[in-house]
Amino acid sequence: MPLYRDEAIVLRTHKLGEADRIVTALTRRLGKVRVVGKGVRRTKSRFGARLEPGMHIDVQCYEGRSLDTVTQVETLDPWGEAIARDYPSWTAATAVLETCDRLTEEREPALQQYLLLAGALRSLAGREHDPVLVLDAYLLRAMAVAGWAASFHDCAKCGAAGPHRGFHVVAGGAVCPVCRPPGSAAPAPETLRLLAALLAGDWSLADASDTRHRTEGSGLTAAFLQWHLERGIRSLRMVER
Ligand SMILES: [Zn+2]
C-alpha cells in the first residue's frame, strides 16, 4: 500500500459510520486531501483531538481506492485548541477555514494558500491582532492568490493613479471618476488605506485603525468575496463586525 506523509491543516471533519471521521485537510505539498480517521470518535482514540479543525499536524496516510486512511498523526501546533478558547477568534477561524476549503481543489498543490492559512491561524491562536482584521487580511490575500486581487488605490478598470473615492466590487475595487459605474460605494479614504494595509501586511497601520473603518472595510471585503464565490461563505455571517 502506498504511504505518504505531509504537513497539513485540518479544514473540516464529518462523521462516518459509528466511530470514524472523514477529515478534509490542506497539505503543504499535495494540496487538499480527504482522509478517513478510523475510530477517532472513540474516547480512547489517540488521533481524535489532533484531527479537529484548525489543528496543524504531521500526518501519514495510506492510499485507498476512494479514500485514504490516516495511520499516524502528530500535532505540530495546536492552533485549533487555542483558537477554540476565544469566541471571536473561533468565528474568524471558521470563516478562514471555510474560505480556504472553497478556494482549493483536491490534489492540486496550493502552497501559497497553505502558507496564508497557516499564517492566519497562527495569528489567531496567538491573539496577535483583532480577529476580524486577521480574517479580512486573510480573505483579501487568499482572493489575490486565487487571481482576484482587489485594487484599493489605483483605478481597477483603467489603472489611473489613485487614491479614488469610488469603490465598486464588480469592477474590482477603487474606480476613478471616469470609470466609476452607477451604484459605486464611496467608502472613507481611511477604509481603503486600511484594506490596502491588510493586503500588504502593514500591521502597524491596521492595528491603529478606527473601529468604524474596520467595520466598513469588513463589509467591502465580504461583498468582494461573495461576488467571487458562487455560494457565499456561510460562517462569515457568524463573525461579529
Ligand atoms: Zn478608471
Short mmCIF file of C-alpha atoms and ligand atoms in Angstrom, two decimals:
data_model
loop_
_atom_site.label_atom_id
_atom_site.label_comp_id
_atom_site.label_asym_id
_atom_site.label_seq_id
_atom_site.Cartn_x
_atom_site.Cartn_y
_atom_site.Cartn_z
CA MET A 1 0.00 0.00 0.00
CA PRO A 2 1.49 3.37 -0.96
CA LEU A 3 2.06 5.61 2.02
CA TYR A 4 2.53 9.34 2.06
CA ARG A 5 3.41 11.79 4.77
CA ASP A 6 2.85 15.54 4.81
CA GLU A 7 2.35 18.58 6.99
CA ALA A 8 -1.33 19.58 6.98
CA ILE A 9 -4.01 21.81 8.47
CA VAL A 10 -7.45 20.34 9.19
CA LEU A 11 -10.19 22.30 7.38
CA ARG A 12 -13.27 20.35 8.44
CA THR A 13 -14.48 16.97 9.55
CA HIS A 14 -17.65 14.98 9.32
CA LYS A 15 -18.85 11.75 10.83
CA LEU A 16 -18.54 8.45 9.05
CA GLY A 17 -20.33 5.42 10.48
CA GLU A 18 -20.15 4.74 14.21
CA ALA A 19 -16.67 5.84 15.17
CA ASP A 20 -14.86 7.17 12.12
CA ARG A 21 -14.50 10.63 10.74
CA ILE A 22 -13.76 11.99 7.30
CA VAL A 23 -11.18 14.73 7.60
CA THR A 24 -10.65 17.35 4.90
CA ALA A 25 -7.18 18.83 5.25
CA LEU A 26 -4.95 21.12 3.23
CA THR A 27 -1.49 19.58 2.97
CA ARG A 28 1.63 21.53 2.26
CA ARG A 29 2.78 19.54 -0.76
CA LEU A 30 -0.21 17.63 -2.12
CA GLY A 31 -2.98 20.20 -1.80
CA LYS A 32 -6.34 19.33 -0.32
CA VAL A 33 -7.00 15.72 0.70
CA ARG A 34 -9.94 13.86 2.19
CA VAL A 35 -8.85 11.11 4.53
CA VAL A 36 -10.52 8.75 6.97
CA GLY A 37 -9.62 8.82 10.65
CA LYS A 38 -10.62 5.38 11.88
CA GLY A 39 -12.00 5.10 15.39
CA VAL A 40 -11.27 8.75 16.12
CA ARG A 41 -14.65 9.36 17.74
CA ARG A 42 -13.96 6.76 20.42
CA THR A 43 -12.92 8.42 23.66
CA LYS A 44 -9.73 6.40 23.85
CA SER A 45 -8.57 7.45 20.37
CA ARG A 46 -5.10 8.92 20.29
CA PHE A 47 -5.91 10.64 16.99
CA GLY A 48 -9.22 12.28 17.76
CA ALA A 49 -8.16 15.66 19.19
CA ARG A 50 -5.39 16.04 16.62
CA LEU A 51 -7.85 15.76 13.75
CA GLU A 52 -10.00 18.73 14.70
CA PRO A 53 -10.45 21.87 12.53
CA GLY A 54 -7.58 24.33 12.78
CA MET A 55 -5.04 21.79 14.01
CA HIS A 56 -1.61 21.87 12.37
CA ILE A 57 -0.45 18.29 12.05
CA ASP A 58 2.11 15.96 10.60
CA VAL A 59 0.08 13.16 9.08
CA GLN A 60 0.81 9.84 7.45
CA CYS A 61 -1.81 8.11 5.32
CA TYR A 62 -2.07 5.11 3.10
CA GLU A 63 -3.79 5.48 -0.20
CA GLY A 64 -7.04 3.66 -0.61
CA ARG A 65 -9.12 3.17 -3.72
CA SER A 66 -11.51 6.02 -2.95
CA LEU A 67 -10.42 7.47 0.39
CA ASP A 68 -7.03 7.44 2.10
CA THR A 69 -6.71 6.38 5.73
CA VAL A 70 -4.74 8.11 8.47
CA THR A 71 -2.15 5.80 10.01
CA GLN A 72 -0.18 8.31 12.10
CA VAL A 73 -0.77 11.88 13.19
CA GLU A 74 1.30 14.20 15.36
CA THR A 75 0.38 17.71 16.44
CA LEU A 76 2.77 20.39 15.16
CA ASP A 77 0.79 23.35 16.56
CA PRO A 78 -2.48 23.05 18.49
CA TRP A 79 -3.88 26.20 16.82
CA GLY A 80 -7.41 24.79 16.75
CA GLU A 81 -7.36 24.21 20.51
CA ALA A 82 -6.01 27.68 21.30
CA ILE A 83 -8.49 29.37 18.95
CA ALA A 84 -11.50 27.45 20.35
CA ARG A 85 -10.98 29.13 23.74
CA ASP A 86 -11.92 32.56 22.37
CA TYR A 87 -15.26 33.00 20.58
CA PRO A 88 -14.31 35.94 18.26
CA SER A 89 -11.15 34.09 17.23
CA TRP A 90 -13.13 30.92 16.67
CA THR A 91 -15.75 32.51 14.42
CA ALA A 92 -12.99 34.23 12.41
CA ALA A 93 -11.09 30.93 12.10
CA THR A 94 -14.24 29.13 10.98
CA ALA A 95 -14.68 31.63 8.14
CA VAL A 96 -10.96 31.32 7.25
CA LEU A 97 -11.19 27.51 7.11
CA GLU A 98 -14.40 27.54 5.06
CA THR A 99 -12.94 30.04 2.59
CA CYS A 100 -9.75 28.01 2.24
CA ASP A 101 -11.82 24.91 1.56
CA ARG A 102 -13.69 26.77 -1.19
CA LEU A 103 -10.56 28.20 -2.81
CA THR A 104 -8.63 24.91 -3.06
CA GLU A 105 -9.15 21.74 -5.09
CA GLU A 106 -8.41 18.19 -4.06
CA ARG A 107 -4.95 17.00 -5.04
CA GLU A 108 -3.92 20.34 -6.52
CA PRO A 109 -0.84 21.67 -4.73
CA ALA A 110 -1.60 25.11 -3.26
CA LEU A 111 1.46 26.14 -1.27
CA GLN A 112 0.57 29.86 -1.26
CA GLN A 113 -2.90 29.12 0.11
CA TYR A 114 -1.34 26.79 2.66
CA LEU A 115 1.07 29.44 3.89
CA LEU A 116 -1.68 32.08 4.12
CA LEU A 117 -3.88 29.69 6.07
CA ALA A 118 -1.06 28.79 8.45
CA GLY A 119 -0.25 32.47 8.98
CA ALA A 120 -3.86 33.39 9.76
CA LEU A 121 -4.38 30.53 12.22
CA ARG A 122 -1.05 31.16 13.95
CA SER A 123 -2.02 34.81 14.37
CA LEU A 124 -5.50 33.96 15.71
CA ALA A 125 -4.10 31.35 18.11
CA GLY A 126 -1.51 33.85 19.38
CA ARG A 127 -4.09 36.66 19.75
CA GLU A 128 -1.75 38.88 17.76
CA HIS A 129 -4.37 41.24 16.31
CA ASP A 130 -8.12 41.89 16.30
CA PRO A 131 -9.54 38.60 14.91
CA VAL A 132 -11.67 40.47 12.37
CA LEU A 133 -8.55 42.17 10.96
CA VAL A 134 -6.79 38.80 10.70
CA LEU A 135 -9.83 37.39 8.92
CA ASP A 136 -10.08 40.28 6.45
CA ALA A 137 -6.33 40.23 5.74
CA TYR A 138 -6.60 36.51 5.08
CA LEU A 139 -9.64 36.90 2.79
CA LEU A 140 -8.04 39.69 0.74
CA ARG A 141 -4.77 37.78 0.31
CA ALA A 142 -6.40 34.42 -0.37
CA MET A 143 -8.52 36.05 -3.07
CA ALA A 144 -5.42 37.73 -4.53
CA VAL A 145 -3.67 34.32 -4.71
CA ALA A 146 -6.82 32.93 -6.39
CA GLY A 147 -6.44 35.64 -9.05
CA TRP A 148 -8.94 38.15 -7.68
CA ALA A 149 -6.72 40.89 -6.33
CA ALA A 150 -8.72 43.95 -5.38
CA SER A 151 -7.34 47.44 -6.04
CA PHE A 152 -7.58 49.90 -3.16
CA HIS A 153 -5.60 52.74 -4.67
CA ASP A 154 -5.34 52.92 -8.46
CA CYS A 155 -8.43 52.57 -10.64
CA ALA A 156 -9.30 48.89 -11.04
CA LYS A 157 -10.54 49.49 -14.59
CA CYS A 158 -8.12 51.89 -16.28
CA GLY A 159 -5.23 51.97 -13.82
CA ALA A 160 -5.37 55.76 -13.28
CA ALA A 161 -3.30 56.62 -10.24
CA GLY A 162 -5.30 56.90 -7.01
CA PRO A 163 -6.46 57.48 -4.44
CA HIS A 164 -10.05 57.49 -5.75
CA ARG A 165 -13.29 57.99 -3.87
CA GLY A 166 -15.35 55.41 -5.73
CA PHE A 167 -15.36 51.71 -4.96
CA HIS A 168 -17.15 49.06 -6.96
CA VAL A 169 -16.95 45.37 -6.12
CA VAL A 170 -17.76 44.08 -9.61
CA ALA A 171 -15.27 46.50 -11.21
CA GLY A 172 -12.56 45.16 -8.90
CA GLY A 173 -12.18 47.84 -6.25
CA ALA A 174 -11.29 51.52 -6.41
CA VAL A 175 -12.61 53.31 -9.51
CA CYS A 176 -11.69 56.71 -10.95
CA PRO A 177 -14.39 59.36 -11.73
CA VAL A 178 -14.35 58.39 -15.44
CA CYS A 179 -14.78 54.63 -14.93
CA ARG A 180 -17.00 54.81 -11.89
CA PRO A 181 -20.12 52.67 -12.55
CA PRO A 182 -23.52 53.75 -11.20
CA GLY A 183 -24.11 52.42 -7.71
CA SER A 184 -20.46 52.66 -6.68
CA ALA A 185 -19.81 52.98 -2.98
CA ALA A 186 -17.85 55.90 -1.56
CA PRO A 187 -16.01 54.47 1.43
CA ALA A 188 -13.91 56.63 3.73
CA PRO A 189 -10.35 57.10 2.39
CA GLU A 190 -9.11 55.61 5.69
CA THR A 191 -11.07 52.44 4.97
CA LEU A 192 -9.35 51.96 1.61
CA ARG A 193 -5.97 52.63 3.24
CA LEU A 194 -6.79 50.00 5.86
CA LEU A 195 -7.73 47.42 3.24
CA ALA A 196 -4.54 48.17 1.28
CA ALA A 197 -2.55 47.73 4.50
CA LEU A 198 -4.23 44.39 5.25
CA LEU A 199 -3.48 43.16 1.74
CA ALA A 200 0.14 44.29 2.02
CA GLY A 201 0.63 43.07 5.60
CA ASP A 202 1.20 46.54 7.07
CA TRP A 203 0.04 45.64 10.59
CA SER A 204 1.17 48.84 12.29
CA LEU A 205 -1.32 50.81 10.18
CA ALA A 206 -4.03 48.14 10.53
CA ASP A 207 -3.71 47.83 14.32
CA ALA A 208 -4.02 51.61 14.70
CA SER A 209 -7.20 51.82 12.59
CA ASP A 210 -10.58 53.00 13.93
CA THR A 211 -13.45 50.61 14.56
CA ARG A 212 -15.72 52.32 12.02
CA HIS A 213 -13.14 51.90 9.25
CA ARG A 214 -12.64 48.25 10.23
CA THR A 215 -16.39 47.72 10.06
CA GLU A 216 -16.69 49.41 6.68
CA GLY A 217 -13.66 47.51 5.38
CA SER A 218 -15.11 44.19 6.55
CA GLY A 219 -18.32 44.93 4.67
CA LEU A 220 -16.41 45.65 1.44
CA THR A 221 -14.20 42.56 1.89
CA ALA A 222 -17.24 40.34 2.46
CA ALA A 223 -19.02 41.80 -0.58
CA PHE A 224 -15.90 41.19 -2.67
CA LEU A 225 -15.66 37.59 -1.52
CA GLN A 226 -19.37 36.88 -2.03
CA TRP A 227 -19.18 38.25 -5.55
CA HIS A 228 -16.36 35.86 -6.48
CA LEU A 229 -17.65 32.73 -4.80
CA GLU A 230 -20.85 31.31 -6.25
CA ARG A 231 -22.34 30.38 -2.94
CA GLY A 232 -21.44 32.69 -0.08
CA ILE A 233 -19.29 31.77 2.89
CA ARG A 234 -21.87 30.71 5.47
CA SER A 235 -19.65 31.18 8.51
CA LEU A 236 -18.99 34.84 7.62
CA ARG A 237 -22.45 35.61 9.00
CA MET A 238 -21.29 34.40 12.41
CA VAL A 239 -18.46 36.92 12.60
CA GLU A 240 -19.33 39.98 14.63
CA ARG A 241 -18.35 43.07 12.71
ZN ZN B 1 -10.54 54.48 -14.36
#
